[in-house]
Tab-separated table of N, CA and C in Angstrom:
chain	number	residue	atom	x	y	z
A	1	UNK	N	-125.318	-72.132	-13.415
A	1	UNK	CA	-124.444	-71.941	-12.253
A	1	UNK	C	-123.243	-71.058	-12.631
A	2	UNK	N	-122.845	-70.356	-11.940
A	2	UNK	CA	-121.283	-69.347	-12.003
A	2	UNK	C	-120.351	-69.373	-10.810
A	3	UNK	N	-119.674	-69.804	-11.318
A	3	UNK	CA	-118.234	-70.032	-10.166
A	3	UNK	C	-117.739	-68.923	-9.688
A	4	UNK	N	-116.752	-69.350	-8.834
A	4	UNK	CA	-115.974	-67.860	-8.423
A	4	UNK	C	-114.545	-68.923	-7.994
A	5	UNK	N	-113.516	-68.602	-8.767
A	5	UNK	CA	-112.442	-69.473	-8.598
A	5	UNK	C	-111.683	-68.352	-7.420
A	6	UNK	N	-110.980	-69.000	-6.753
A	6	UNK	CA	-110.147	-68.409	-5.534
A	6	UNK	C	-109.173	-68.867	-5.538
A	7	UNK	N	-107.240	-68.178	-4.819
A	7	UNK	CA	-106.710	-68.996	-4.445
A	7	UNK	C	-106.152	-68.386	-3.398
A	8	UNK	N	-106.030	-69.081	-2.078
A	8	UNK	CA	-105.654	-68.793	-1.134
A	8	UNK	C	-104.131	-68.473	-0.887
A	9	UNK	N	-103.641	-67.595	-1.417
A	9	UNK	CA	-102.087	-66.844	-1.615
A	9	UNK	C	-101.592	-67.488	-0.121
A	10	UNK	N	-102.270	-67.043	0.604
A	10	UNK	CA	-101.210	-66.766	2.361
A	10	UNK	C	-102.155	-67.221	3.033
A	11	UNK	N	-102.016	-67.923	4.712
A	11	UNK	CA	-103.103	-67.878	5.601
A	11	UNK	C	-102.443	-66.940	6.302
A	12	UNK	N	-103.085	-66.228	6.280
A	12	UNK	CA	-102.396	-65.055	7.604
A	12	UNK	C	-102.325	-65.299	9.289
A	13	UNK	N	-103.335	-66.081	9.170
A	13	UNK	CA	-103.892	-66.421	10.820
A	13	UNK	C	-105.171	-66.380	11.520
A	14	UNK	N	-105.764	-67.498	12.296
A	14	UNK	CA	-106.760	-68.075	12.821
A	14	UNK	C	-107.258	-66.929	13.392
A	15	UNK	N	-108.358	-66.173	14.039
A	15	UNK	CA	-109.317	-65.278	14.851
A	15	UNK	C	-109.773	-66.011	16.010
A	16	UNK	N	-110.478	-67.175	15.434
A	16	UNK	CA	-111.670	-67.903	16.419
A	16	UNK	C	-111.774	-69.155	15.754
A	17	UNK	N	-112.131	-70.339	16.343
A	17	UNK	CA	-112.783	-71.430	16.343
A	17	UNK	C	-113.886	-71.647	16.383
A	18	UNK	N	-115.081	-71.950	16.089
A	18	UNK	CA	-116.347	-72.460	16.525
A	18	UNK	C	-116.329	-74.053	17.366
A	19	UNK	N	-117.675	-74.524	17.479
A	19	UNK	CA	-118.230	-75.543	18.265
A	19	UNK	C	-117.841	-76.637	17.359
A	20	UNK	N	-118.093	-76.343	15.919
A	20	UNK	CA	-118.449	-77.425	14.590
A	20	UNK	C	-117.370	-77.215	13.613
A	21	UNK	N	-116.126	-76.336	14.139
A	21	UNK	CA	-115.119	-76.738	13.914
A	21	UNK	C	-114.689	-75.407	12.514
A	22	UNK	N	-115.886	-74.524	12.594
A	22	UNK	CA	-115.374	-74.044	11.638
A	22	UNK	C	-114.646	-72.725	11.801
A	23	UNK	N	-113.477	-71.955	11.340
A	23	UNK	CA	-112.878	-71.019	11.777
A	23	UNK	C	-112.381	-69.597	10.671
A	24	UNK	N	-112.422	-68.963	11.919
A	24	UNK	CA	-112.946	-67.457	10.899
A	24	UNK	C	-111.025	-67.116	11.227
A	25	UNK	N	-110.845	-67.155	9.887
A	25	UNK	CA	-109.093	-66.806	9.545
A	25	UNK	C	-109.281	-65.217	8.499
A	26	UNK	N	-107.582	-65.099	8.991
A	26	UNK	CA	-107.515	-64.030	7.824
A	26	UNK	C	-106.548	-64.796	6.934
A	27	UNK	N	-106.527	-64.203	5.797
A	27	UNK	CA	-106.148	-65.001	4.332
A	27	UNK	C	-105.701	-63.629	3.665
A	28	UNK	N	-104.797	-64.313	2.767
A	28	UNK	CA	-104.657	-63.122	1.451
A	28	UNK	C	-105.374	-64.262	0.203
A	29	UNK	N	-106.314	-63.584	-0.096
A	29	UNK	CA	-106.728	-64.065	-0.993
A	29	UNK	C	-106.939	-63.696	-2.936
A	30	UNK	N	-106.627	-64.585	-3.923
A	30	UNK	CA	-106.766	-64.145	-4.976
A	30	UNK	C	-108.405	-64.212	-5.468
A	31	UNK	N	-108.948	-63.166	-5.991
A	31	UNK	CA	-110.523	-63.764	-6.414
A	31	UNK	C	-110.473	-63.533	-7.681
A	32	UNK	N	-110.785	-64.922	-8.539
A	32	UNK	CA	-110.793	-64.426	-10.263
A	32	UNK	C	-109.837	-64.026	-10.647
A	33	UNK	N	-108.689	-64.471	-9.692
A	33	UNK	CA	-107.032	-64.310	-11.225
A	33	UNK	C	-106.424	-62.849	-10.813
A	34	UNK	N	-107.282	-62.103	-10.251
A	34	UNK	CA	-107.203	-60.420	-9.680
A	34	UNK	C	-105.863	-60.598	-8.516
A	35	UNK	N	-105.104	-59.479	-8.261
A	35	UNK	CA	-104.343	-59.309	-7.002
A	35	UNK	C	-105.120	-59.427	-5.836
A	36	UNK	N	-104.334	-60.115	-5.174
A	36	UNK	CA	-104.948	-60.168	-3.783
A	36	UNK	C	-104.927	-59.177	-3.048
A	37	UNK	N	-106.184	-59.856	-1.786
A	37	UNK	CA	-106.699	-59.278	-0.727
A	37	UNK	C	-106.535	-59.374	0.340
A	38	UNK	N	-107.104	-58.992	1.309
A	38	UNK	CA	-107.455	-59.503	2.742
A	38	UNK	C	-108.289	-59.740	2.964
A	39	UNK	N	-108.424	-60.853	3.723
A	39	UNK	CA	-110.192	-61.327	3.594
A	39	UNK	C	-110.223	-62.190	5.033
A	40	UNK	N	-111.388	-61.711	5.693
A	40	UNK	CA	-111.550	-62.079	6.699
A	40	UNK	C	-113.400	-62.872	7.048
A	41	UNK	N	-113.057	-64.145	6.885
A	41	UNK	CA	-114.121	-64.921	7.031
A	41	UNK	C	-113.929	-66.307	7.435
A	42	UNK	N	-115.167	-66.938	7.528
A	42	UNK	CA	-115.473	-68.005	8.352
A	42	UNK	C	-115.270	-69.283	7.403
A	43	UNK	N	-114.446	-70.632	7.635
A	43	UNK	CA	-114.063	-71.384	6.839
A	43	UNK	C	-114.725	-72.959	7.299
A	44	UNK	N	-114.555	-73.429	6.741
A	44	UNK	CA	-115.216	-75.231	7.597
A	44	UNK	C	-113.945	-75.785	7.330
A	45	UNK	N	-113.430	-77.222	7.652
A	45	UNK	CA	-112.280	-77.153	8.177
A	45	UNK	C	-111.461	-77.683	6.918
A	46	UNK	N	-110.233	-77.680	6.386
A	46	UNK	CA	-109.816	-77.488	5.058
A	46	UNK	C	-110.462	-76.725	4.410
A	47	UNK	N	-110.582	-75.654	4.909
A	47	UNK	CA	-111.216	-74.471	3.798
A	47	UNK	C	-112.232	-75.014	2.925
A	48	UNK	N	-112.881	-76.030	3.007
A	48	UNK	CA	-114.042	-76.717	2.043
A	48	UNK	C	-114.962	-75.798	1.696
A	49	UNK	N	-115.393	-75.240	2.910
A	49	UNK	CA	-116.746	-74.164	2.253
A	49	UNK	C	-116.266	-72.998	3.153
A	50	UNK	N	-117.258	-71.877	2.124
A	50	UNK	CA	-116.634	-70.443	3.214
A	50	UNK	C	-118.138	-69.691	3.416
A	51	UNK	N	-118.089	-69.336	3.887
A	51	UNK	CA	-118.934	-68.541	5.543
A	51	UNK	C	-119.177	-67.163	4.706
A	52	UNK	N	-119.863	-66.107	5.480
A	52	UNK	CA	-119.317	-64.728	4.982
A	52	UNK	C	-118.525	-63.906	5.325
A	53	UNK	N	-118.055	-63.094	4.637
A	53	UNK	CA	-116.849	-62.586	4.784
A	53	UNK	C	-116.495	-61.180	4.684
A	54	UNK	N	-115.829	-60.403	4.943
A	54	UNK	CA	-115.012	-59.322	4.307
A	54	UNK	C	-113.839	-59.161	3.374
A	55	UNK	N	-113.575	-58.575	2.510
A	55	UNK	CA	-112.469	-58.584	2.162
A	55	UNK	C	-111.713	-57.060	2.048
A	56	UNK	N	-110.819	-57.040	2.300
A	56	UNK	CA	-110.382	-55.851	2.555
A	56	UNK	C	-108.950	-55.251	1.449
A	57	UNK	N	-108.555	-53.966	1.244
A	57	UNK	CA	-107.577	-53.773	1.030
A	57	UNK	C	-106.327	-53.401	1.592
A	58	UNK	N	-105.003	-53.737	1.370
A	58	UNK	CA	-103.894	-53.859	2.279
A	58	UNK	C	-103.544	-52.571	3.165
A	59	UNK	N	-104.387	-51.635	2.658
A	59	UNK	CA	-104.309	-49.825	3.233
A	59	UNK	C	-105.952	-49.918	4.334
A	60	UNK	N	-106.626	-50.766	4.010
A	60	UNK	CA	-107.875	-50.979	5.229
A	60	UNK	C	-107.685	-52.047	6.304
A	61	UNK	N	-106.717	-52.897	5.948
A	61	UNK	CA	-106.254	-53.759	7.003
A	61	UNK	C	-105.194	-53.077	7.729
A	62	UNK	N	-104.205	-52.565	7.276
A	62	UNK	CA	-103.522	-51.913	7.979
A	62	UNK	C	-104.389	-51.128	8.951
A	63	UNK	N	-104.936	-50.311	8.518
A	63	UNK	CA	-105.606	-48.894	8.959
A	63	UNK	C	-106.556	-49.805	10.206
A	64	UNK	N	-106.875	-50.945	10.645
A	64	UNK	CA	-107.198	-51.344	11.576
A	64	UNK	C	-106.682	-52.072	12.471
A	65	UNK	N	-105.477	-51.992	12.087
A	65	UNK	CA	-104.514	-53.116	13.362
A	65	UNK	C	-103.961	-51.283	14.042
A	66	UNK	N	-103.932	-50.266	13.666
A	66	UNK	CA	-103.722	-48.541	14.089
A	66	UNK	C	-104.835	-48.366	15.043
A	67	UNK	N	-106.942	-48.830	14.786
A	67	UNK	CA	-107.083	-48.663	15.605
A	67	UNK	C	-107.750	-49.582	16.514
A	68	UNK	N	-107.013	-50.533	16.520
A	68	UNK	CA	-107.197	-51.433	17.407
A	68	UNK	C	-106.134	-51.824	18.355
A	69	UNK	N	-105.416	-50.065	18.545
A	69	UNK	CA	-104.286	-50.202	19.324
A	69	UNK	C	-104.856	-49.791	20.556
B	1	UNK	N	-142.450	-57.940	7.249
B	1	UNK	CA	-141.427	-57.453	7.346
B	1	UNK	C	-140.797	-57.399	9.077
B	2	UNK	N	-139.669	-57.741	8.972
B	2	UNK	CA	-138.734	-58.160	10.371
B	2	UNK	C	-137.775	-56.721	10.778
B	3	UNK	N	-137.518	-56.062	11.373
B	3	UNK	CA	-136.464	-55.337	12.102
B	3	UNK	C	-135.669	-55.863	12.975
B	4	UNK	N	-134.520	-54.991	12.619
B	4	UNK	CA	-132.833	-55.117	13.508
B	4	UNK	C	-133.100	-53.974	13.954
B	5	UNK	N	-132.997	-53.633	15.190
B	5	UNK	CA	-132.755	-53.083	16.073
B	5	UNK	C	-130.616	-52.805	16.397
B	6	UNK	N	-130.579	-51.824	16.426
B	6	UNK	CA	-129.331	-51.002	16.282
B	6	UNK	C	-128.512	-50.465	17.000
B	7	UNK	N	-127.556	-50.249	18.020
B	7	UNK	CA	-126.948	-48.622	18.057
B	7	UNK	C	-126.007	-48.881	18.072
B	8	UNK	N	-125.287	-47.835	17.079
B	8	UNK	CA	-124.003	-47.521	16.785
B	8	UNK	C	-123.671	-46.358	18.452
B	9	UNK	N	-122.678	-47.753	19.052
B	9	UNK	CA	-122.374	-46.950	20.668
B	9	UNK	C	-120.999	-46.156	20.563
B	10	UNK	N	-120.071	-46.521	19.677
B	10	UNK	CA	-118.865	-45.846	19.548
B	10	UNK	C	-118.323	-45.698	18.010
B	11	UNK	N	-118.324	-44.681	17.679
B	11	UNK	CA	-117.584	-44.665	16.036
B	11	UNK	C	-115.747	-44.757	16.221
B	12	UNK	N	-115.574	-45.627	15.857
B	12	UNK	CA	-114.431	-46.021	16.442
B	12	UNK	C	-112.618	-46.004	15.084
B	13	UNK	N	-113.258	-45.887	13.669
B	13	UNK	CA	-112.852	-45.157	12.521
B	13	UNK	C	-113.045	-45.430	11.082
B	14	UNK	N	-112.816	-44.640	10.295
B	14	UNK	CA	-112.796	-44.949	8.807
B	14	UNK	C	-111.984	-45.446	8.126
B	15	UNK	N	-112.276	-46.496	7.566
B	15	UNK	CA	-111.031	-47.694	6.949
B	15	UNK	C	-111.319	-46.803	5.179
B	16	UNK	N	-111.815	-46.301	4.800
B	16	UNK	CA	-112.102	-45.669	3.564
B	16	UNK	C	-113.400	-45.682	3.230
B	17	UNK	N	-113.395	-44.499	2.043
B	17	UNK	CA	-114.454	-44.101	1.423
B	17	UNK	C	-114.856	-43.886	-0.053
B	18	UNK	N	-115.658	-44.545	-0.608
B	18	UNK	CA	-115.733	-44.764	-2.146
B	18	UNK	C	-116.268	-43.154	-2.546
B	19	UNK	N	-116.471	-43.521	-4.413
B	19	UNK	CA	-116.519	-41.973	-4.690
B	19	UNK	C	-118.119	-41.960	-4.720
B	20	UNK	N	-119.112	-42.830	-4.265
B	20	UNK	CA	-120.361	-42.581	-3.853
B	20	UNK	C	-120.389	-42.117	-2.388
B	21	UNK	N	-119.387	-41.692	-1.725
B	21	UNK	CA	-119.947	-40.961	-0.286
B	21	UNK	C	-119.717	-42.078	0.476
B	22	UNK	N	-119.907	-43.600	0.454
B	22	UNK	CA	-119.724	-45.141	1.148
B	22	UNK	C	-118.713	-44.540	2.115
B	23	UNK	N	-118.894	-45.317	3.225
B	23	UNK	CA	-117.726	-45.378	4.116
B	23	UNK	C	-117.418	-46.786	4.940
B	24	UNK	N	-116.327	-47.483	4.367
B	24	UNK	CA	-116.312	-48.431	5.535
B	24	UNK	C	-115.874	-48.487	6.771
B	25	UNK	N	-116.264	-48.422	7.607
B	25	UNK	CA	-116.216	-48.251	8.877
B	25	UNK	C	-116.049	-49.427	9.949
B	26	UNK	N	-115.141	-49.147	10.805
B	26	UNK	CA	-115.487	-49.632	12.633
B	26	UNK	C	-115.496	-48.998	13.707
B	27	UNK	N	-116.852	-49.879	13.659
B	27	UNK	CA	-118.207	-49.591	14.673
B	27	UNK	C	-117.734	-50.080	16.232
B	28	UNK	N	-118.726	-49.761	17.236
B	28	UNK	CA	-118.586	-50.892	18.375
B	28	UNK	C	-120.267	-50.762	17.679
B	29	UNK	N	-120.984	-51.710	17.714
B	29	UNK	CA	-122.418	-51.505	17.740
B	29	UNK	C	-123.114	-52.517	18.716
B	30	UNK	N	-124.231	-52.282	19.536
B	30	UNK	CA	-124.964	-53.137	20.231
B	30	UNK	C	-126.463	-53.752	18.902
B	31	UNK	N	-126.740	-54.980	18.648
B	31	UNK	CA	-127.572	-55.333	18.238
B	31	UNK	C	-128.408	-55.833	19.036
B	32	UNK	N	-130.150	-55.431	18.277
B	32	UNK	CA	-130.914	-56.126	19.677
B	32	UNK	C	-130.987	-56.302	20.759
B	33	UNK	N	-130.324	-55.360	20.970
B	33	UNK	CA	-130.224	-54.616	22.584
B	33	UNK	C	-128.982	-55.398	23.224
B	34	UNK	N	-128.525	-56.501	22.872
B	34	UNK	CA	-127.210	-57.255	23.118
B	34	UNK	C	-125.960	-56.217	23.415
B	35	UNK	N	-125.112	-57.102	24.116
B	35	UNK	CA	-124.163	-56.191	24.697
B	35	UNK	C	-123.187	-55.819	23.044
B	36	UNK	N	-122.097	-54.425	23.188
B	36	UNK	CA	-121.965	-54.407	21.493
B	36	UNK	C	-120.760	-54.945	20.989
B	37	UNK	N	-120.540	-55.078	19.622
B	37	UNK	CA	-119.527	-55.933	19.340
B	37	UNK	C	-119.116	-54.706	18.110
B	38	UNK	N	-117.883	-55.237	17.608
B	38	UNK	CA	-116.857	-54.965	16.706
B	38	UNK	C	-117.704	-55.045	15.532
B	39	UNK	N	-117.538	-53.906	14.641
B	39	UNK	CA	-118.336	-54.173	13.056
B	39	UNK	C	-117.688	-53.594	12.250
B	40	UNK	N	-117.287	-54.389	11.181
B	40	UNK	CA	-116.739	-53.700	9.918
B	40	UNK	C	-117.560	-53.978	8.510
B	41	UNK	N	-118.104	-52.642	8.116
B	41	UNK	CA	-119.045	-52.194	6.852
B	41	UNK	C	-118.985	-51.033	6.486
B	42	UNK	N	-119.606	-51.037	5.080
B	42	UNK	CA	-120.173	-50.202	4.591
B	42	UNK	C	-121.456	-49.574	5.211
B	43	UNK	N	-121.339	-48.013	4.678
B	43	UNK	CA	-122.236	-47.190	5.243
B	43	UNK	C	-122.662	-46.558	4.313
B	44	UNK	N	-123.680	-45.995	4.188
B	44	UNK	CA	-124.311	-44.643	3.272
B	44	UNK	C	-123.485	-43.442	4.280
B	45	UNK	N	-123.625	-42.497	3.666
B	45	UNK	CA	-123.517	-40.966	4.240
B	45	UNK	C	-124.513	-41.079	5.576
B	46	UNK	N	-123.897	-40.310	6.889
B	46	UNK	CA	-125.048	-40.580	7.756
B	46	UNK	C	-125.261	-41.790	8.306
B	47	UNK	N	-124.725	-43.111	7.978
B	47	UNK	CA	-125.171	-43.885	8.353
B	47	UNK	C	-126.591	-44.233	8.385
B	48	UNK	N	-127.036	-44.094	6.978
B	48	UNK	CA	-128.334	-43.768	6.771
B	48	UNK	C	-128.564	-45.350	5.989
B	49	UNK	N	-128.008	-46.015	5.202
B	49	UNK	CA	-128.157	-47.193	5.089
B	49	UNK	C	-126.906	-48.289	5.237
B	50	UNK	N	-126.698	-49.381	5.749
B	50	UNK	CA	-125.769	-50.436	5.567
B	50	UNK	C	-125.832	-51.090	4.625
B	51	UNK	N	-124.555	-51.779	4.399
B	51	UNK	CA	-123.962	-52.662	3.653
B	51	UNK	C	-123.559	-53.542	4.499
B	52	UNK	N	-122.754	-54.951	3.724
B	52	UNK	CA	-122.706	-55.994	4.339
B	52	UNK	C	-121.173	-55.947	5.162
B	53	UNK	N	-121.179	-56.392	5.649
B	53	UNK	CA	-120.041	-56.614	7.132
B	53	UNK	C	-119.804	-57.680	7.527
B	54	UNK	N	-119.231	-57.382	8.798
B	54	UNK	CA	-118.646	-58.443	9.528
B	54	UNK	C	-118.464	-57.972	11.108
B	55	UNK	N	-119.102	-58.568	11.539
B	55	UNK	CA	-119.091	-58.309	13.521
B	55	UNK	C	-118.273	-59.537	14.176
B	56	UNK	N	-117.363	-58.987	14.664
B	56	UNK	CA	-116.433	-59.663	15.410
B	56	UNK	C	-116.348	-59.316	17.346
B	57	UNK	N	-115.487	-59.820	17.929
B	57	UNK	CA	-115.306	-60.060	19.783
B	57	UNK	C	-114.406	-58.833	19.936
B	58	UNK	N	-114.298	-58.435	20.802
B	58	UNK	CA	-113.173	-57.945	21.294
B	58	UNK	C	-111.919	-58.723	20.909
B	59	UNK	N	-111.619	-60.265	21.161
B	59	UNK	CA	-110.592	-60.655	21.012
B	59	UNK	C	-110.285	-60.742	19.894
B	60	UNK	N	-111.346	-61.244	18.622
B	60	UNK	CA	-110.844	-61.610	17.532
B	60	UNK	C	-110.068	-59.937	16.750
B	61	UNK	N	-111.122	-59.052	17.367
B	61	UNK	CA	-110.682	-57.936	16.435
B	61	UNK	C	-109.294	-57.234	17.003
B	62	UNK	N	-109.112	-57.402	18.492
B	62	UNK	CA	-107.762	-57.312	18.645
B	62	UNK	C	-106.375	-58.029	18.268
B	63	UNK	N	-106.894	-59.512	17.721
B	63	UNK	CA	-106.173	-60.512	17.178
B	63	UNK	C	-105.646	-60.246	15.887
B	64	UNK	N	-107.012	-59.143	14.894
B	64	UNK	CA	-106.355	-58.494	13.767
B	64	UNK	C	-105.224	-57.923	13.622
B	65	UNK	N	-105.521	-57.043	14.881
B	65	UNK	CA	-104.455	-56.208	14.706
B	65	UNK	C	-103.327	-56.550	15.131
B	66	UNK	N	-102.784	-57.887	15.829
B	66	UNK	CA	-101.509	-58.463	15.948
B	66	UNK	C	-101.008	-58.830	14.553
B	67	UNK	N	-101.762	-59.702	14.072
B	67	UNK	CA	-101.700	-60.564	12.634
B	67	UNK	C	-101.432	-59.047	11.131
B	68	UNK	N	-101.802	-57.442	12.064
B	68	UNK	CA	-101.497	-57.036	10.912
B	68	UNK	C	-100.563	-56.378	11.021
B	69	UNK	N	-99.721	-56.570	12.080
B	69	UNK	CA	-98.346	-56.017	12.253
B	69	UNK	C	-97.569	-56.114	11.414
């Protein structure tokens, strides 16, 4: 088995809810000790398990809140 | 072997591009003939092959872009 240690720096903020409670947030996230990200994926509730995801960099998140004006 | 059925209905912009030609991109795309949604991935040149993503609502992906103010 191989881990992938994470730590959730920031919650940035909720997207959506599901039926079963689980919710697709954005996060700054650390992966493996590395500077964080942006990461946008689906969580179960206390972040217990995670969904799939994106993760992005702080110049590609930006660059989409521009065109999602 | 199974097919996805596709169309990229609006190229909507480039969040960046690796030094293999990759582009991550948002899409509006219709899947399976479904009405189309928000997509953020990787692309080949051309849009000739995908990478993994993330398809989001209208709302959630406008929700990004509050949260990335």
């Amino acid at each position: 088995m191989s881990s992938i240690e994470f730590e959730i720096v920031e919650h940035i903020g909720v997207l959506s809810e599901n039926a079963k409670g689980w919710r697709r947030e954005v996060n700054l996230i650390s992966w493996n000790g590395r500077a964080p990200k942006y990461d946008i994926r689906d969580w179960a509730p206390n972040n217990e398990k995670m969904g799939k995801g994106i993760t992005l960099t702080e110049e590609e998140f930006k660059k989409i809140a521009e065109l999602a004006k």
